[in-house]
mmCIF file of C-alpha atoms and ligand atoms in Angstrom:
data_model
loop_
_atom_site.group_PDB
_atom_site.id
_atom_site.type_symbol
_atom_site.label_atom_id
_atom_site.label_comp_id
_atom_site.label_asym_id
_atom_site.label_seq_id
_atom_site.Cartn_x
_atom_site.Cartn_y
_atom_site.Cartn_z
ATOM 1 C CA UNK A 1 -11.354 41.411 -2.059
ATOM 2 C CA UNK A 2 -12.598 42.885 1.278
ATOM 3 C CA UNK A 3 -12.060 41.250 4.333
ATOM 4 C CA UNK A 4 -14.524 41.711 7.317
ATOM 5 C CA UNK A 5 -13.114 40.620 10.297
ATOM 6 C CA UNK A 6 -14.989 38.204 13.192
ATOM 7 C CA UNK A 7 -14.174 39.290 17.066
ATOM 8 C CA UNK A 8 -11.321 36.514 17.470
ATOM 9 C CA UNK A 9 -9.504 38.437 14.281
ATOM 10 C CA UNK A 10 -10.353 41.827 15.808
ATOM 11 C CA UNK A 11 -8.634 40.403 19.157
ATOM 12 C CA UNK A 12 -5.189 39.175 17.533
ATOM 13 C CA UNK A 13 -5.454 42.455 15.075
ATOM 14 C CA UNK A 14 -5.351 44.672 18.343
ATOM 15 C CA UNK A 15 -2.731 42.207 20.015
ATOM 16 C CA UNK A 16 -0.646 42.469 17.052
ATOM 17 C CA UNK A 17 -0.951 46.486 17.115
ATOM 18 C CA UNK A 18 -0.094 46.925 20.910
ATOM 19 C CA UNK A 19 3.113 44.805 19.978
ATOM 20 C CA UNK A 20 3.380 47.713 18.091
ATOM 21 C CA UNK A 21 2.270 50.325 20.382
ATOM 22 C CA UNK A 22 4.926 49.149 23.213
ATOM 23 C CA UNK A 23 7.855 48.948 20.167
ATOM 24 C CA UNK A 24 7.365 52.289 19.776
ATOM 25 C CA UNK A 25 7.396 53.446 23.158
ATOM 26 C CA UNK A 26 10.680 51.853 23.818
ATOM 27 C CA UNK A 27 11.544 53.881 20.391
ATOM 28 C CA UNK A 28 10.386 56.819 22.215
ATOM 29 C CA UNK A 29 12.763 56.319 25.300
ATOM 30 C CA UNK A 30 15.693 57.718 22.480
ATOM 31 C CA UNK A 31 13.765 59.565 20.373
ATOM 32 C CA UNK A 32 16.558 62.509 21.009
ATOM 33 C CA UNK A 33 19.215 64.763 19.121
ATOM 34 C CA UNK A 34 22.536 63.039 18.424
ATOM 35 C CA UNK A 35 20.854 59.493 18.047
ATOM 36 C CA UNK A 36 21.107 57.657 14.087
ATOM 37 C CA UNK A 37 18.187 56.895 12.783
ATOM 38 C CA UNK A 38 19.973 53.291 12.137
ATOM 39 C CA UNK A 39 19.619 52.826 15.967
ATOM 40 C CA UNK A 40 16.506 53.809 16.667
ATOM 41 C CA UNK A 41 15.481 50.863 14.431
ATOM 42 C CA UNK A 42 18.254 48.726 15.215
ATOM 43 C CA UNK A 43 16.306 48.900 18.833
ATOM 44 C CA UNK A 44 12.192 48.930 17.458
ATOM 45 C CA UNK A 45 14.159 45.540 15.545
ATOM 46 C CA UNK A 46 15.047 44.072 18.766
ATOM 47 C CA UNK A 47 12.175 44.719 20.838
ATOM 48 C CA UNK A 48 9.824 42.838 18.187
ATOM 49 C CA UNK A 49 11.651 39.995 17.747
ATOM 50 C CA UNK A 50 12.262 39.579 21.311
ATOM 51 C CA UNK A 51 8.836 39.276 22.004
ATOM 52 C CA UNK A 52 8.117 36.592 18.606
ATOM 53 C CA UNK A 53 7.373 38.513 16.654
ATOM 54 C CA UNK A 54 8.243 39.285 13.186
ATOM 55 C CA UNK A 55 9.326 43.320 11.796
ATOM 56 C CA UNK A 56 6.641 43.505 8.774
ATOM 57 C CA UNK A 57 7.876 46.168 6.421
ATOM 58 C CA UNK A 58 11.860 44.598 6.928
ATOM 59 C CA UNK A 59 12.011 42.369 2.864
ATOM 60 C CA UNK A 60 8.740 44.260 2.020
ATOM 61 C CA UNK A 61 9.173 44.269 -1.995
ATOM 62 C CA UNK A 62 9.629 48.262 -2.816
ATOM 63 C CA UNK A 63 9.379 49.219 -6.734
ATOM 64 C CA UNK A 64 12.538 47.593 -7.547
ATOM 65 C CA UNK A 65 13.114 43.742 -7.251
ATOM 66 C CA UNK A 66 17.007 44.530 -5.941
ATOM 67 C CA UNK A 67 15.807 47.197 -3.273
ATOM 68 C CA UNK A 68 13.020 45.491 -0.508
ATOM 69 C CA UNK A 69 12.787 47.636 2.320
ATOM 70 C CA UNK A 70 15.869 46.855 4.454
ATOM 71 C CA UNK A 71 14.013 48.098 7.538
ATOM 72 C CA UNK A 72 11.983 47.327 10.481
ATOM 73 C CA UNK A 73 11.066 50.756 11.051
ATOM 74 C CA UNK A 74 10.322 54.329 8.356
ATOM 75 C CA UNK A 75 11.640 56.910 9.143
ATOM 76 C CA UNK A 76 11.651 60.108 7.806
ATOM 77 C CA UNK A 77 13.063 62.917 8.772
ATOM 78 C CA UNK A 78 11.922 66.855 8.498
ATOM 79 C CA UNK A 79 10.781 67.107 4.212
ATOM 80 C CA UNK A 80 10.810 63.058 3.683
ATOM 81 C CA UNK A 81 7.198 62.491 4.068
ATOM 82 C CA UNK A 82 7.391 58.441 4.733
ATOM 83 C CA UNK A 83 9.148 55.534 3.734
ATOM 84 C CA UNK A 84 12.732 57.049 4.746
ATOM 85 C CA UNK A 85 15.192 54.007 4.767
ATOM 86 C CA UNK A 86 17.393 54.008 8.374
ATOM 87 C CA UNK A 87 20.756 55.463 8.286
ATOM 88 C CA UNK A 88 23.314 57.368 9.573
ATOM 89 C CA UNK A 89 21.907 60.186 10.195
ATOM 90 C CA UNK A 90 21.744 62.242 13.348
ATOM 91 C CA UNK A 91 18.843 63.548 14.763
ATOM 92 C CA UNK A 92 18.792 67.439 15.365
ATOM 93 C CA UNK A 93 17.228 69.762 18.022
ATOM 94 C CA UNK A 94 14.135 71.018 15.616
ATOM 95 C CA UNK A 95 13.669 68.028 13.499
ATOM 96 C CA UNK A 96 10.535 65.688 13.252
ATOM 97 C CA UNK A 97 11.141 62.735 12.847
ATOM 98 C CA UNK A 98 7.978 60.687 11.390
ATOM 99 C CA UNK A 99 8.707 56.813 12.731
ATOM 100 C CA UNK A 100 6.178 53.695 10.990
ATOM 101 C CA UNK A 101 6.005 50.605 12.340
ATOM 102 C CA UNK A 102 4.929 47.227 11.302
ATOM 103 C CA UNK A 103 4.398 43.976 12.710
ATOM 104 C CA UNK A 104 3.222 40.316 12.132
ATOM 105 C CA UNK A 105 2.447 38.565 15.326
ATOM 106 C CA UNK A 106 0.740 35.312 15.581
ATOM 107 C CA UNK A 107 -0.419 35.400 11.449
ATOM 108 C CA UNK A 108 -2.168 39.350 12.194
ATOM 109 C CA UNK A 109 -0.611 42.639 11.008
ATOM 110 C CA UNK A 110 -0.023 45.564 12.917
ATOM 111 C CA UNK A 111 0.749 48.686 11.544
ATOM 112 C CA UNK A 112 0.848 52.790 12.269
ATOM 113 C CA UNK A 113 2.882 55.536 12.976
ATOM 114 C CA UNK A 114 3.894 59.148 14.426
ATOM 115 C CA UNK A 115 5.840 62.225 14.398
ATOM 116 C CA UNK A 116 8.133 62.857 16.426
ATOM 117 C CA UNK A 117 9.133 66.653 18.070
ATOM 118 C CA UNK A 118 13.251 66.529 18.529
ATOM 119 C CA UNK A 119 13.712 68.691 21.345
ATOM 120 C CA UNK A 120 11.975 72.594 20.457
ATOM 121 C CA UNK A 121 10.117 72.625 17.101
ATOM 122 C CA UNK A 122 9.402 75.674 14.793
ATOM 123 C CA UNK A 123 5.812 77.379 15.648
ATOM 124 C CA UNK A 124 5.909 75.860 11.840
ATOM 125 C CA UNK A 125 6.496 72.763 12.116
ATOM 126 C CA UNK A 126 4.270 71.942 15.547
ATOM 127 C CA UNK A 127 0.387 73.717 13.485
ATOM 128 C CA UNK A 128 2.125 70.918 10.911
ATOM 129 C CA UNK A 129 1.554 68.086 13.635
ATOM 130 C CA UNK A 130 -1.400 69.037 14.742
ATOM 131 C CA UNK A 131 -2.959 69.888 11.449
ATOM 132 C CA UNK A 132 -1.724 66.230 10.486
ATOM 133 C CA UNK A 133 -2.655 64.860 14.077
ATOM 134 C CA UNK A 134 -6.335 66.689 13.936
ATOM 135 C CA UNK A 135 -7.202 65.262 10.313
ATOM 136 C CA UNK A 136 -6.548 60.959 11.414
ATOM 137 C CA UNK A 137 -9.327 61.798 14.011
ATOM 138 C CA UNK A 138 -11.355 63.615 11.412
ATOM 139 C CA UNK A 139 -10.922 60.801 9.087
ATOM 140 C CA UNK A 140 -11.801 58.004 11.819
ATOM 141 C CA UNK A 141 -14.460 59.514 12.829
ATOM 142 C CA UNK A 142 -16.252 58.785 8.798
ATOM 143 C CA UNK A 143 -15.155 55.288 9.709
ATOM 144 C CA UNK A 144 -18.446 54.434 10.593
ATOM 145 C CA UNK A 145 -20.780 51.720 8.857
ATOM 146 C CA UNK A 146 -22.677 53.078 6.496
ATOM 147 C CA UNK A 147 -20.155 55.312 5.033
ATOM 148 C CA UNK A 148 -17.717 55.091 2.285
ATOM 149 C CA UNK A 149 -13.862 55.446 1.367
ATOM 150 C CA UNK A 150 -15.194 58.661 0.077
ATOM 151 C CA UNK A 151 -15.860 60.376 3.043
ATOM 152 C CA UNK A 152 -12.784 59.395 5.221
ATOM 153 C CA UNK A 153 -10.739 61.554 2.288
ATOM 154 C CA UNK A 154 -12.820 63.919 1.885
ATOM 155 C CA UNK A 155 -12.437 64.627 5.755
ATOM 156 C CA UNK A 156 -9.320 64.532 5.552
ATOM 157 C CA UNK A 157 -8.441 66.577 2.826
ATOM 158 C CA UNK A 158 -11.243 69.420 3.802
ATOM 159 C CA UNK A 159 -9.478 70.015 7.087
ATOM 160 C CA UNK A 160 -6.066 69.976 5.920
ATOM 161 C CA UNK A 161 -6.500 71.778 2.587
ATOM 162 C CA UNK A 162 -8.849 74.516 3.876
ATOM 163 C CA UNK A 163 -5.566 74.934 6.517
ATOM 164 C CA UNK A 164 -3.455 75.382 3.571
ATOM 165 C CA UNK A 165 -1.636 72.470 3.890
ATOM 166 C CA UNK A 166 -0.741 69.941 0.955
ATOM 167 C CA UNK A 167 -2.279 66.113 1.087
ATOM 168 C CA UNK A 168 0.048 63.736 -0.196
ATOM 169 C CA UNK A 169 -2.317 61.768 -3.496
ATOM 170 C CA UNK A 170 0.195 59.381 -4.116
ATOM 171 C CA UNK A 171 0.527 57.374 -1.354
ATOM 172 C CA UNK A 172 -2.983 55.941 0.679
ATOM 173 C CA UNK A 173 -4.019 53.984 3.540
ATOM 174 C CA UNK A 174 -5.251 50.291 2.918
ATOM 175 C CA UNK A 175 -7.008 48.127 4.727
ATOM 176 C CA UNK A 176 -4.914 45.179 7.216
ATOM 177 C CA UNK A 177 -5.317 41.980 8.639
ATOM 178 C CA UNK A 178 -3.863 38.924 8.517
ATOM 179 C CA UNK A 179 -1.457 40.917 5.048
ATOM 180 C CA UNK A 180 0.171 44.258 5.597
ATOM 181 C CA UNK A 181 -1.827 45.594 3.037
ATOM 182 C CA UNK A 182 -5.524 44.055 2.391
ATOM 183 C CA UNK A 183 -7.727 46.541 0.279
ATOM 184 C CA UNK A 184 -9.614 48.505 0.488
ATOM 185 C CA UNK A 185 -7.666 51.069 -0.554
ATOM 186 C CA UNK A 186 -8.087 54.762 1.956
ATOM 187 C CA UNK A 187 -7.148 57.197 -0.003
ATOM 188 C CA UNK A 188 -6.296 60.980 2.178
ATOM 189 C CA UNK A 189 -8.464 62.865 -0.738
ATOM 190 C CA UNK A 190 -11.525 61.747 -2.330
ATOM 191 C CA UNK A 191 -15.460 62.970 -2.198
ATOM 192 C CA UNK A 192 -18.434 62.917 0.170
ATOM 193 C CA UNK A 193 -20.018 59.352 -0.885
ATOM 194 C CA UNK A 194 -17.979 57.966 -3.349
ATOM 195 C CA UNK A 195 -16.278 54.730 -3.330
ATOM 196 C CA UNK A 196 -16.677 50.982 -1.494
ATOM 197 C CA UNK A 197 -18.903 50.943 1.401
ATOM 198 C CA UNK A 198 -17.796 50.689 4.430
ATOM 199 C CA UNK A 199 -19.532 47.935 6.528
ATOM 200 C CA UNK A 200 -19.027 46.099 9.935
ATOM 201 C CA UNK A 201 -15.761 44.724 10.770
ATOM 202 C CA UNK A 202 -13.506 46.241 8.373
ATOM 203 C CA UNK A 203 -10.108 46.771 9.680
ATOM 204 C CA UNK A 204 -8.682 49.987 7.689
ATOM 205 C CA UNK A 205 -5.316 51.763 8.559
ATOM 206 C CA UNK A 206 -6.062 55.879 8.156
ATOM 207 C CA UNK A 207 -2.569 57.309 7.596
ATOM 208 C CA UNK A 208 -2.560 61.401 7.013
ATOM 209 C CA UNK A 209 0.797 62.455 4.725
ATOM 210 C CA UNK A 210 0.261 65.913 4.814
ATOM 211 C CA UNK A 211 3.167 68.950 3.878
ATOM 212 C CA UNK A 212 3.766 71.834 5.145
ATOM 213 C CA UNK A 213 3.599 73.574 1.455
ATOM 214 C CA UNK A 214 2.732 71.669 -1.953
ATOM 215 C CA UNK A 215 1.144 68.775 -1.721
ATOM 216 C CA UNK A 216 3.801 67.737 -4.789
ATOM 217 C CA UNK A 217 6.256 64.773 -3.976
ATOM 218 C CA UNK A 218 9.313 63.283 -5.644
ATOM 219 C CA UNK A 219 10.052 59.773 -5.178
ATOM 220 C CA UNK A 220 14.109 58.699 -4.362
ATOM 221 C CA UNK A 221 16.484 56.251 -6.766
ATOM 222 C CA UNK A 222 16.303 54.457 -3.114
ATOM 223 C CA UNK A 223 13.440 52.760 -4.679
ATOM 224 C CA UNK A 224 11.479 53.970 -1.548
ATOM 225 C CA UNK A 225 12.021 57.665 0.053
ATOM 226 C CA UNK A 226 9.293 60.086 -0.864
ATOM 227 C CA UNK A 227 10.271 63.366 -0.209
ATOM 228 C CA UNK A 228 8.513 66.863 -0.657
ATOM 229 C CA UNK A 229 9.041 68.650 -4.079
ATOM 230 C CA UNK A 230 9.366 71.874 -2.050
ATOM 231 C CA UNK A 231 11.651 70.742 0.378
ATOM 232 C CA UNK A 232 9.678 71.545 3.159
ATOM 233 C CA UNK A 233 8.378 69.833 5.917
ATOM 234 C CA UNK A 234 6.105 66.993 5.507
ATOM 235 C CA UNK A 235 4.405 64.852 9.136
ATOM 236 C CA UNK A 236 2.057 61.471 8.968
ATOM 237 C CA UNK A 237 -0.098 59.836 12.193
ATOM 238 C CA UNK A 238 -1.504 56.738 11.717
ATOM 239 C CA UNK A 239 -4.199 54.666 13.958
ATOM 240 C CA UNK A 240 -5.317 51.146 12.781
ATOM 241 C CA UNK A 241 -9.329 51.169 12.864
ATOM 242 C CA UNK A 242 -12.528 49.439 13.048
ATOM 243 C CA UNK A 243 -15.318 50.615 11.748
ATOM 244 C CA UNK A 244 -18.499 49.970 13.684
ATOM 245 C CA UNK A 245 -21.572 51.245 12.931
ATOM 246 C CA UNK A 246 -21.743 54.227 15.626
ATOM 247 C CA UNK A 247 -19.054 55.074 16.721
ATOM 248 C CA UNK A 248 -15.192 53.791 15.496
ATOM 249 C CA UNK A 249 -12.979 51.285 17.035
ATOM 250 C CA UNK A 250 -9.367 52.521 17.008
ATOM 251 C CA UNK A 251 -7.721 49.176 17.628
ATOM 252 C CA UNK A 252 -3.701 51.106 17.951
ATOM 253 C CA UNK A 253 -3.024 53.493 20.585
ATOM 254 C CA UNK A 254 -0.113 55.702 21.261
ATOM 255 C CA UNK A 255 -0.038 55.486 24.914
ATOM 256 C CA UNK A 256 3.076 53.906 25.029
ATOM 257 C CA UNK A 257 4.247 56.604 23.237
ATOM 258 C CA UNK A 258 2.945 59.162 24.790
ATOM 259 C CA UNK A 259 3.904 57.814 28.715
ATOM 260 C CA UNK A 260 7.595 58.592 27.386
ATOM 261 C CA UNK A 261 6.976 62.027 25.470
ATOM 262 C CA UNK A 262 4.416 64.768 25.389
ATOM 263 C CA UNK A 263 1.900 64.908 22.326
ATOM 264 C CA UNK A 264 3.822 67.125 19.850
ATOM 265 C CA UNK A 265 0.566 67.989 18.113
ATOM 266 C CA UNK A 266 -1.530 69.290 21.148
HETATM 267 MG MG1 MG B 301 2.596 52.065 8.273
HETATM 268 MG MG1 MG B 302 -0.350 51.354 6.535
#
């Protein structure tokens, strides 16, 4: 069931997104060699809870009924594509770290992600971040009323695969609103003109998960962690977008992050 949003609902989504943006901005202040991913998770959780909101990922049911997601952030280092569980791993110079944050505020969900560079990273990792972020904006540009879901996926896939990167197919973007994950699914691959038609007021998360090497991934036994099969790095950028008749409206913002760090994808 697809829910098109009214202006007052989009305003609430924007508020939830703003809180996620500020949380990521707070986390960004501490992203450096020597900190553990668990410590970053605590910073985010405290920030969200102290702003009358709820961490949306914490307790989220997974494929194993006994293992809901334990953290407030998904923290995915290097070959971890997404859904990394906060733990005692100490960030090292040269790592890349994908931080995905979700929060529920006043009945609406914010959900977006950013991949950070820890200190100096290799040119290969830099190229991965650049292509992943650029592919996201390619996808966003197709989020126009009258286009179809496949137009978004096609543009992300083409952009990345033509440059030699692997597009993860098993995990997808999604609608967002009063639920964290709403219809329709928004894959990062597809055919032009395929799938559901996009309509004004549809709010979606577009989130390319892109690998430096093979597109193949493995699912770990913790029920969450997704890694690249070849052990090469992966990146993940995500925005919340409202479909418009003309230029798509990006509801989420990386501004709070980029007040703190230089964009690693440029
Ligand atoms: Mg997300
Ligand atoms: Mg998402």
